[in-house]
Tab-separated table of C-alpha atoms and ligand atoms in Angstrom:
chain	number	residue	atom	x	y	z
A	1	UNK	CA	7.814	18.721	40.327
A	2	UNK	CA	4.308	20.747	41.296
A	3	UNK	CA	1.460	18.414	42.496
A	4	UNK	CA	-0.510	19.808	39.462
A	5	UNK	CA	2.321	18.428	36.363
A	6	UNK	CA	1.185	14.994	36.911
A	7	UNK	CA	-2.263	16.279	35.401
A	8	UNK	CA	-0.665	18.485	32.133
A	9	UNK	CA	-1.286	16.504	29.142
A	10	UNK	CA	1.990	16.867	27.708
A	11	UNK	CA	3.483	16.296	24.163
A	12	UNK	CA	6.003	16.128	22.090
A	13	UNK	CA	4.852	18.479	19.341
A	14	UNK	CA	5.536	18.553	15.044
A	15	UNK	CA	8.425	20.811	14.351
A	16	UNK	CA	7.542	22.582	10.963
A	17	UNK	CA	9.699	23.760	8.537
A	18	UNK	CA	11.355	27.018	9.435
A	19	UNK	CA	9.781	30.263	8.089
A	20	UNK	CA	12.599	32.465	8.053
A	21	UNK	CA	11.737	36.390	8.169
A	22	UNK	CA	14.932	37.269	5.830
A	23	UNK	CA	14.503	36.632	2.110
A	24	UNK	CA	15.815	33.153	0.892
A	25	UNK	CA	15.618	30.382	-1.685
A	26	UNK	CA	12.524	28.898	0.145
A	27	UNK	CA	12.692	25.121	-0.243
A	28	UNK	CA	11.904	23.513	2.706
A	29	UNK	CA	8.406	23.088	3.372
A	30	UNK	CA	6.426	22.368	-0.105
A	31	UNK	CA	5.189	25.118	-0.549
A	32	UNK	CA	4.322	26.574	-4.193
A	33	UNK	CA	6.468	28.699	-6.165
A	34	UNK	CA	3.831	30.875	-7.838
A	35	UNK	CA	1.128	32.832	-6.524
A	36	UNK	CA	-2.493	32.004	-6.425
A	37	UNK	CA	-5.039	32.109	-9.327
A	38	UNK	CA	-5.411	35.990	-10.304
A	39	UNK	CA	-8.756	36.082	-9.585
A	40	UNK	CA	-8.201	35.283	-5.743
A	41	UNK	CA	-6.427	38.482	-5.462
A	42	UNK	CA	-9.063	40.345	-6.892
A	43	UNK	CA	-12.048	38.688	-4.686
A	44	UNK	CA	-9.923	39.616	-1.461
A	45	UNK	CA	-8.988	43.290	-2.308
A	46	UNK	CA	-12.970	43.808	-3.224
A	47	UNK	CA	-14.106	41.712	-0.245
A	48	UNK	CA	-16.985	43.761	2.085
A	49	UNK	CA	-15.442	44.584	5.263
A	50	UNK	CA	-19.106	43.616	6.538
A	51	UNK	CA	-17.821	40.252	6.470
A	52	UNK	CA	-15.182	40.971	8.374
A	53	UNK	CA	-17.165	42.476	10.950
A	54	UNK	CA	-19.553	39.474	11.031
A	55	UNK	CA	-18.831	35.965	12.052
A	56	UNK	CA	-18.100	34.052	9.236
A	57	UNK	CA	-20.810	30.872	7.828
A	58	UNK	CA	-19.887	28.078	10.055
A	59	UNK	CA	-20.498	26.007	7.470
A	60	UNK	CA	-18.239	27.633	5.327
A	61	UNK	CA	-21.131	26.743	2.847
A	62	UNK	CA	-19.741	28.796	-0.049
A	63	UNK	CA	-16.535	26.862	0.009
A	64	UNK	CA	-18.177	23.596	0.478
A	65	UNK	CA	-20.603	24.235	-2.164
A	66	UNK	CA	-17.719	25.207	-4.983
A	67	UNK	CA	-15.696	21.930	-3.846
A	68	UNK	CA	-18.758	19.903	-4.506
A	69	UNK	CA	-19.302	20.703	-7.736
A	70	UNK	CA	-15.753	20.874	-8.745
A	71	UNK	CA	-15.372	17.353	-7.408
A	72	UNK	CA	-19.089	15.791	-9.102
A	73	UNK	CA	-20.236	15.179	-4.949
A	74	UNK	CA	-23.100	16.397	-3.181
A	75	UNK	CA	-22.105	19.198	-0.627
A	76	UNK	CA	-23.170	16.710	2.415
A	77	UNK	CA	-19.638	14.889	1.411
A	78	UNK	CA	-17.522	17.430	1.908
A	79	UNK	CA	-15.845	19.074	4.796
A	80	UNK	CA	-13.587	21.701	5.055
A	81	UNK	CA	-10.970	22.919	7.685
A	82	UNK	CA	-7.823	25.104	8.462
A	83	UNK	CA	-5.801	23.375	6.402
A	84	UNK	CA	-5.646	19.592	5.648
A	85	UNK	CA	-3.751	19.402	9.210
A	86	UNK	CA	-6.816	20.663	11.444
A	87	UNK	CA	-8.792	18.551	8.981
A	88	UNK	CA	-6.746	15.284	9.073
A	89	UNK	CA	-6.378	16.373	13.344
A	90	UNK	CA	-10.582	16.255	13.025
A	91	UNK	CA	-10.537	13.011	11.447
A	92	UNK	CA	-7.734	11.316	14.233
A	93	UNK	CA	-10.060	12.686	16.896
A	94	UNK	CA	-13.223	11.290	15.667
A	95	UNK	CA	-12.581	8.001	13.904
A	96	UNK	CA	-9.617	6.511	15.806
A	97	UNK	CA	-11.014	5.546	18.901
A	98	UNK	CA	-9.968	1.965	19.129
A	99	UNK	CA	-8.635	0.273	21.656
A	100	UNK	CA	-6.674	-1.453	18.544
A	101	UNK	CA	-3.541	0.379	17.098
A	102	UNK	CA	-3.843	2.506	14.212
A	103	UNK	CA	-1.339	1.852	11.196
A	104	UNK	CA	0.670	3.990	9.439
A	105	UNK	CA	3.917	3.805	7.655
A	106	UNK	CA	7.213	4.557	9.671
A	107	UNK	CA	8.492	6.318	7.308
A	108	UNK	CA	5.915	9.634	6.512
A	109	UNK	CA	4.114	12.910	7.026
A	110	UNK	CA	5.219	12.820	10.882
A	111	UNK	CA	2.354	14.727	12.193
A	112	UNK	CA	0.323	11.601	12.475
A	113	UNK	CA	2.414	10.051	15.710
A	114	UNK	CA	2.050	13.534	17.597
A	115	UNK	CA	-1.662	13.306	16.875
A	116	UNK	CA	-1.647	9.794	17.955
A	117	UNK	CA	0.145	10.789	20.759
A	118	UNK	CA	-2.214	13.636	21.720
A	119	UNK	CA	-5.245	11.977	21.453
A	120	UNK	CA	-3.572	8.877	23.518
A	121	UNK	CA	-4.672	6.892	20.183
A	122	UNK	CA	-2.630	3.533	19.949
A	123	UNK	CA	-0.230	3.203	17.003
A	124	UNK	CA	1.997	1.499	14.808
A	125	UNK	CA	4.141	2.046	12.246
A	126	UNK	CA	4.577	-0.092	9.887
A	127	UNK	CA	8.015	-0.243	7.870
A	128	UNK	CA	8.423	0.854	4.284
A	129	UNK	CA	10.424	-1.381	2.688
A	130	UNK	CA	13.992	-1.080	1.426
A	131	UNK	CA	13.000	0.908	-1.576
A	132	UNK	CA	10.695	3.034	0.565
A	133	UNK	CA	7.581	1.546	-0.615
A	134	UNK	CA	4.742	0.967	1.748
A	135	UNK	CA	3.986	-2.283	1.776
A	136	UNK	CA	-0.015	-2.699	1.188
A	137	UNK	CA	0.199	-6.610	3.140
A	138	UNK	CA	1.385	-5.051	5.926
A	139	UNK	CA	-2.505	-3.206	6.536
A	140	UNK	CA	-4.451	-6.859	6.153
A	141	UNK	CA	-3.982	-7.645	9.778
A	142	UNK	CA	-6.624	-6.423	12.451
A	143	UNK	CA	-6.291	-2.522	13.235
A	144	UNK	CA	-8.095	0.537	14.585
A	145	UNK	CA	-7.523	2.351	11.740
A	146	UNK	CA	-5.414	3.248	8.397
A	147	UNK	CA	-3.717	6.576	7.557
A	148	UNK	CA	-0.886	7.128	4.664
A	149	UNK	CA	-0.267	9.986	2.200
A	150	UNK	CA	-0.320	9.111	-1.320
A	151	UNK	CA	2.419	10.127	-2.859
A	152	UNK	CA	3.713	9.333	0.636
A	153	UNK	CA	5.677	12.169	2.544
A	154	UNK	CA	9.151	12.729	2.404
A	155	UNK	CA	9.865	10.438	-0.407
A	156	UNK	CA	7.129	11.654	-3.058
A	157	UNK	CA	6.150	7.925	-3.923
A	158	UNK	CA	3.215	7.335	-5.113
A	159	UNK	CA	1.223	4.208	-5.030
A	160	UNK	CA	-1.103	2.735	-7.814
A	161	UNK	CA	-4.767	3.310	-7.219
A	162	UNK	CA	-5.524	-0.467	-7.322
A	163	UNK	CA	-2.860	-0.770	-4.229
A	164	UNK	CA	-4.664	1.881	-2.551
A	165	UNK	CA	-7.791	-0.080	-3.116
A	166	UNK	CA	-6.906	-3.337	-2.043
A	167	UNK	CA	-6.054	-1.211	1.693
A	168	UNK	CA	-8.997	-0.010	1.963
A	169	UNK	CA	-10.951	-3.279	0.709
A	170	UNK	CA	-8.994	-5.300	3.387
A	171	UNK	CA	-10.237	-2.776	6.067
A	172	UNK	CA	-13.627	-2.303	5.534
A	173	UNK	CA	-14.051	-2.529	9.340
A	174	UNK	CA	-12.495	0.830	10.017
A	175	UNK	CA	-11.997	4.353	8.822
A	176	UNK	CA	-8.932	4.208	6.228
A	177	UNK	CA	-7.868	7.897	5.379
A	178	UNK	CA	-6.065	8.936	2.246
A	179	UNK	CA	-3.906	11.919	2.906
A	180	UNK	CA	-3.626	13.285	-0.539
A	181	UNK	CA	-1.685	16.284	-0.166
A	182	UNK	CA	0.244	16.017	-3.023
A	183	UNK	CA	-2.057	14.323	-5.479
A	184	UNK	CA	-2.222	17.031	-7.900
A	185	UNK	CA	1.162	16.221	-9.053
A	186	UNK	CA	0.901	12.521	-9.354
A	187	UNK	CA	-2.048	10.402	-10.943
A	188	UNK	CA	-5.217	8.530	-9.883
A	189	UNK	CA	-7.177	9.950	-6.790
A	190	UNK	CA	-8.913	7.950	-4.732
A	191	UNK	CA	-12.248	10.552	-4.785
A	192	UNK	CA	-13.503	7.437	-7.652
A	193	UNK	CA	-13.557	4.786	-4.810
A	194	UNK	CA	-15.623	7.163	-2.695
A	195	UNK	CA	-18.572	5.793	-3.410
A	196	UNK	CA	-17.755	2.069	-3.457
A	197	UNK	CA	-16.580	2.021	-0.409
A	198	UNK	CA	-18.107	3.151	3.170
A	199	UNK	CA	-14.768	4.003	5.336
A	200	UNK	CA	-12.885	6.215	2.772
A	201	UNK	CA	-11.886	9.290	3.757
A	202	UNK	CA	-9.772	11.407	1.391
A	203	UNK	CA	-7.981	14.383	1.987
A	204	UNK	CA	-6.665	17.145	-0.188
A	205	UNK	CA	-5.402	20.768	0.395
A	206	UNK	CA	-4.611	24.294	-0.810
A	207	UNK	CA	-1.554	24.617	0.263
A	208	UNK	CA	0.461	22.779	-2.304
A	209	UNK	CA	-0.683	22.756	-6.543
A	210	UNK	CA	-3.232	25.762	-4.980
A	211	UNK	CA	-0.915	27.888	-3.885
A	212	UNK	CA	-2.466	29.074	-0.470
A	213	UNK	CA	-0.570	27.543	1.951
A	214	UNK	CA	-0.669	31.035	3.664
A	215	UNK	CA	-4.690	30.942	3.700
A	216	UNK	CA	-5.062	27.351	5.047
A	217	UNK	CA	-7.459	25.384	3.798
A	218	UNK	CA	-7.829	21.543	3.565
A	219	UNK	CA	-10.740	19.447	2.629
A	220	UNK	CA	-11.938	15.701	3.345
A	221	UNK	CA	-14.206	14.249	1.068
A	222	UNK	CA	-16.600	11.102	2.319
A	223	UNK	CA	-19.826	9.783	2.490
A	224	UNK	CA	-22.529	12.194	4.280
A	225	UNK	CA	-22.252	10.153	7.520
A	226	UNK	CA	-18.820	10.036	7.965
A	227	UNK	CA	-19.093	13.753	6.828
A	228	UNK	CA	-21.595	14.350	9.836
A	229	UNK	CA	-19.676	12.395	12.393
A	230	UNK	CA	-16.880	15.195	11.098
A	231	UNK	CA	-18.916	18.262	11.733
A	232	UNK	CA	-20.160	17.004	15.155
A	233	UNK	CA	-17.001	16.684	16.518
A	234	UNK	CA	-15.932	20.196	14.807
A	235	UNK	CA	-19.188	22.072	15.928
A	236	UNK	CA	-18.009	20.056	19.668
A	237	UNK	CA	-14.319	21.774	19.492
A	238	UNK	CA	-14.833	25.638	17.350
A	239	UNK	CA	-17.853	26.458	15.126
A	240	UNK	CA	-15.471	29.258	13.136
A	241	UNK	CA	-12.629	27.250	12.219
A	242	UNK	CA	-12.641	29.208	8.339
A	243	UNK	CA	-12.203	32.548	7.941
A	244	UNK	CA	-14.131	35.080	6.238
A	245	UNK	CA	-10.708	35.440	3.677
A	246	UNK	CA	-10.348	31.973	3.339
A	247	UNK	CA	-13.882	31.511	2.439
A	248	UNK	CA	-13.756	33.593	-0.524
A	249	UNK	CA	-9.964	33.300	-1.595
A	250	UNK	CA	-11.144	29.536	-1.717
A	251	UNK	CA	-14.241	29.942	-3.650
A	252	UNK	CA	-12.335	31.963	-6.173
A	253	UNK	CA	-8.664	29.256	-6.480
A	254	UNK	CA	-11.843	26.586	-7.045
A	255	UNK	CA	-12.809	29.072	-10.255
A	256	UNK	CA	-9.723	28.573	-12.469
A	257	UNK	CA	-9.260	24.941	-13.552
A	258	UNK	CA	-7.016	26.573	-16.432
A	259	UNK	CA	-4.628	28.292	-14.133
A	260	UNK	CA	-4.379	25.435	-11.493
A	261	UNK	CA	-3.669	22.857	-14.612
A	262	UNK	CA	-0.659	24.733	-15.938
A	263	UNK	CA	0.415	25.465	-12.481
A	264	UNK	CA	0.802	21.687	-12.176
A	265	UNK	CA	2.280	21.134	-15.400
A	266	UNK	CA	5.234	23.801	-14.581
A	267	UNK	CA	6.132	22.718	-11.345
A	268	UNK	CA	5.848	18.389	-12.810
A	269	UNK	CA	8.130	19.533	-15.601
A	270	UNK	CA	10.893	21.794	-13.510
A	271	UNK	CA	10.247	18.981	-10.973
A	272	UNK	CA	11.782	15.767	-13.738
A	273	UNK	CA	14.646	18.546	-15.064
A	274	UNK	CA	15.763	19.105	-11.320
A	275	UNK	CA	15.761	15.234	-10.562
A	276	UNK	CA	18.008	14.756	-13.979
A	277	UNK	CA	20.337	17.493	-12.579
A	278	UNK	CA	20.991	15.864	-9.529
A	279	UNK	CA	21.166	12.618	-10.912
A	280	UNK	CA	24.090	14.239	-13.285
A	281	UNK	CA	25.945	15.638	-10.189
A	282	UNK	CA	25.890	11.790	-8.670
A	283	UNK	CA	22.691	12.665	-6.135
A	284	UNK	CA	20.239	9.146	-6.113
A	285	UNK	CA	16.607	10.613	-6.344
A	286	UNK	CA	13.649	8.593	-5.396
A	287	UNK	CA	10.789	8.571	-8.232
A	288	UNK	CA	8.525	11.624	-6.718
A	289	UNK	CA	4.838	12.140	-7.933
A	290	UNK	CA	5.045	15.387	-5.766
A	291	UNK	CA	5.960	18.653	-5.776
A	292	UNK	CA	9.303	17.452	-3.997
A	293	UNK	CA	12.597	15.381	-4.375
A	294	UNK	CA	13.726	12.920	-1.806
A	295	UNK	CA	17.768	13.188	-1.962
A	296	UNK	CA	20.906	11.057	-1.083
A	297	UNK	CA	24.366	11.324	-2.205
A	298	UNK	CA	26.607	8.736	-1.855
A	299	UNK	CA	29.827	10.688	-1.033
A	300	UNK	CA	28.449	13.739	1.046
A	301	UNK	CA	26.523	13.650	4.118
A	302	UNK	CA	23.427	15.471	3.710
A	303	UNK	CA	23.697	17.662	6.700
A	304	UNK	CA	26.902	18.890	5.297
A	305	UNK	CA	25.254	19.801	2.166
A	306	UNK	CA	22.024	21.221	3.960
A	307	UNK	CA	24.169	23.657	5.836
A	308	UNK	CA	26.058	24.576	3.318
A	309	UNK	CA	22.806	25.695	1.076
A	310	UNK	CA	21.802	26.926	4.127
A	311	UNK	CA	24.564	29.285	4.962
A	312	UNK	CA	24.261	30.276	1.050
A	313	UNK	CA	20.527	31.459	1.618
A	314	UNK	CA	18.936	28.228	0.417
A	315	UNK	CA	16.652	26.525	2.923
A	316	UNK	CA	15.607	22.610	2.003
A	317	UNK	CA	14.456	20.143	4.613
A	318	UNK	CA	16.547	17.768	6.374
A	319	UNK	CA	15.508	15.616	9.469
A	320	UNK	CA	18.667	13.331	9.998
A	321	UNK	CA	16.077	10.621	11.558
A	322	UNK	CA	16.265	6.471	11.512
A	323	UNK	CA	16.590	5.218	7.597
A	324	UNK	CA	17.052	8.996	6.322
A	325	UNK	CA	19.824	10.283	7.371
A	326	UNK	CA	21.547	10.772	4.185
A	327	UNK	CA	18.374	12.457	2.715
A	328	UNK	CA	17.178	15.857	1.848
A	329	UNK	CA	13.954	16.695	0.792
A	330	UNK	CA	14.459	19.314	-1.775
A	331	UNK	CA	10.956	21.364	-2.787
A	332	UNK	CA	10.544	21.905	-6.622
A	333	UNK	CA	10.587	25.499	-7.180
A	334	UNK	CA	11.263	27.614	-9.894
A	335	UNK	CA	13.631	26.706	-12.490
A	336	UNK	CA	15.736	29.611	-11.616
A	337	UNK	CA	15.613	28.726	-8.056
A	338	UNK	CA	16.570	24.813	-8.995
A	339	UNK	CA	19.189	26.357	-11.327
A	340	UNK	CA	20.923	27.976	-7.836
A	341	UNK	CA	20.322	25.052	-6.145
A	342	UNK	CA	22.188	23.122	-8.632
A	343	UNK	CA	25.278	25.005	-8.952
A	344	UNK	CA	25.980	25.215	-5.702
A	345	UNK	CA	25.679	21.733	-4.821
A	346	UNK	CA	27.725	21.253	-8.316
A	347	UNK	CA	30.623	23.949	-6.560
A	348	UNK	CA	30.616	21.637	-3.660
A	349	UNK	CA	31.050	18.617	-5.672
A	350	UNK	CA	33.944	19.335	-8.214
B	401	PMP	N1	-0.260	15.986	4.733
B	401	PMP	C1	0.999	15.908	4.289
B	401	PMP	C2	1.520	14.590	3.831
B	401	PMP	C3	1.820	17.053	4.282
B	401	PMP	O1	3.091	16.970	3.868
B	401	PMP	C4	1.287	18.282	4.704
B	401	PMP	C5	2.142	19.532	4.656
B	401	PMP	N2	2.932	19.761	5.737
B	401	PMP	C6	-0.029	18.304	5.185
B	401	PMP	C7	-0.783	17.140	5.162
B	401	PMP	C8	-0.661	19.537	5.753
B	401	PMP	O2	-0.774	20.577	4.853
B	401	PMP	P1	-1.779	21.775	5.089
B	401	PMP	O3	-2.148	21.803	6.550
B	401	PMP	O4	-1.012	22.985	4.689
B	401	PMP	O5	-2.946	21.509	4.223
């Protein structure tokens, strides 16, 4: 080993879904089935290639400006970064700085231990219980800090807002963060406790009922000062972490309420037929509020069945990790595409 490797800060990074370059049934990383709001195409084609030239707003003011008024808050509560990951990476670099370990569920989004890792926070997980819930008594013990996704990630369940609320009641001594990635297709936000309560973070994205995963964008929305001690450490790391694109393809996907609604609606509805299907076929489903399905079946091993789609040009998620082995995580896409999906999991199974 060279002198110098004992000085590397070295990880064990996130493996993302695969992005294959051939043309497939794509449902493996959550990503939405239809395109962005019309108007998002138009603001891009027309954009002035003087912005392009330029730096972008560091502030990404426009952006923040249209969230803020989408979401009733003034524009000091919101910040916005590549994604919800560099966002949610912002907030593990800022808040969690306890010599205390962090909690978070053992079973979710599992970006949060290589962040944990990177930023040498402490951690632990705390175990879902047998039905995958999280299990809110779990949090009321002394922590540095609370993270979970709600619905969580990979099994889509979501967790009453009054559950939610008693987590971040019982931690009013340190930053809780609400990863809401997939909120859009489940209920209650927790944007209404905002207010009532100091250490809420919450954390949404355009990646999933948006459908601009390609342009990144994520948002956290907080009180000013947390929203300050945010942008510090941002302004401390990259001042132009949005592009000139992103700016305005976000401004405009903020624009059409009407679009974004029955984008939702479609993907909740093909989302309860697909879970029906599978149920039919002899799959057990858990109850998802997102724009997934968590997916056993008691006779096949899952990574039979997620090669087999796979070799078939139909690419779902499969991690074959502690308590999950026998899952897929199937991403709701269009009924057509479910309708493949289906049959050929039926073909397997007669
Ligand atoms: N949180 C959760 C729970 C996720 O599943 C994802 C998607 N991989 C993200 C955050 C990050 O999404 P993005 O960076 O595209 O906003």
């Amino acid at each position: 080993m060279k002198s110098f490797e004992k000085n590397i800060r070295k990880v064990e990074p996130y493996v993302p879904g695969e992005q294959p370059q051939k043309k497939v049934i794509k449902l493996n990383t959550n990503e939405n089935p239809y395109p962005p709001a019309p108007g998002v195409e138009r603001a891009l084609k027309s954009m002035d290639m003087d912005r392009m030239r330029l730096y972008p707003d560091p502030t990404a003011g426009e952006l923040v400006k249209a969230l803020a008024s989408y979401y009733h808050v003034d524009e000091d509560q919101v910040f916005v970064g590549v994604g919800s990951d560099d966002v949610l990476s912002m907030c593990f670099l800022t808040f969690f700085n306890s010599e205390k370990p962090i909690f978070f569920p053992d079973i979710t989004y599992s970006f949060y231990k290589v962040w944990a890792d990177l930023y040498r926070i402490p951690y632990e997980c705390c175990p879902v219980d047998d039905n995958f819930r999280i299990v809110k008594e779990d949090y009321y013990r002394e922590n540095g800090g609370v993270i979970f996704p709600n619905p969580n990630a990979p099994t889509g369940l979501y967790m009453e807002l009054h559950d939610v609320e008693d987590i971040i009641a019982r931690n009013q001594d340190v930053i809780v963060i609400i990863d809401e990635a997939y909120i859009d297709f489940a209920g209650k936000s927790a944007l209404e406790l905002i207010d009532k309560y100091e250490n809420l973070i919450v954390v949404q994205t355009f990646s999933k009922a948006r459908s601009m995963a390609g342009m990144r964008i994520g948002y956290a929305i907080s009180n000013p000062l947390l929203i300050k001690y945010l942008n510090d450490a941002k302004y401390s790391f990259n001042s132009y972490t949005m592009n000139q694109a992103a700016i305005v393809a976000g401004v405009e996907a903020v624009k059409d309420r009407k679009y974004f609604e029955e984008g939702v609606c479609k993907i909740i509805k093909t989302r309860d037929w697909a879970k029906k299907e599978l149920e039919r076929i002899g799959f057990s489903c858990l109850d998802s509020r997102a724009n997934f399905i968590f997916a056993a079946h008691p006779e096949y091993e899952a990574k039979e069945l997620f090669e087999l789609l796979k070799s078939k040009g139909i690419y779902v998620r499969y991690w074959g990790s502690d308590r999950i082995e026998q899952y897929m995580r199937i991403t709701v896409g269009t009924k057509e595409e479910m309708e493949a999906l289906i049959s050929l999991l039926e073909g397997r199974m007669l």
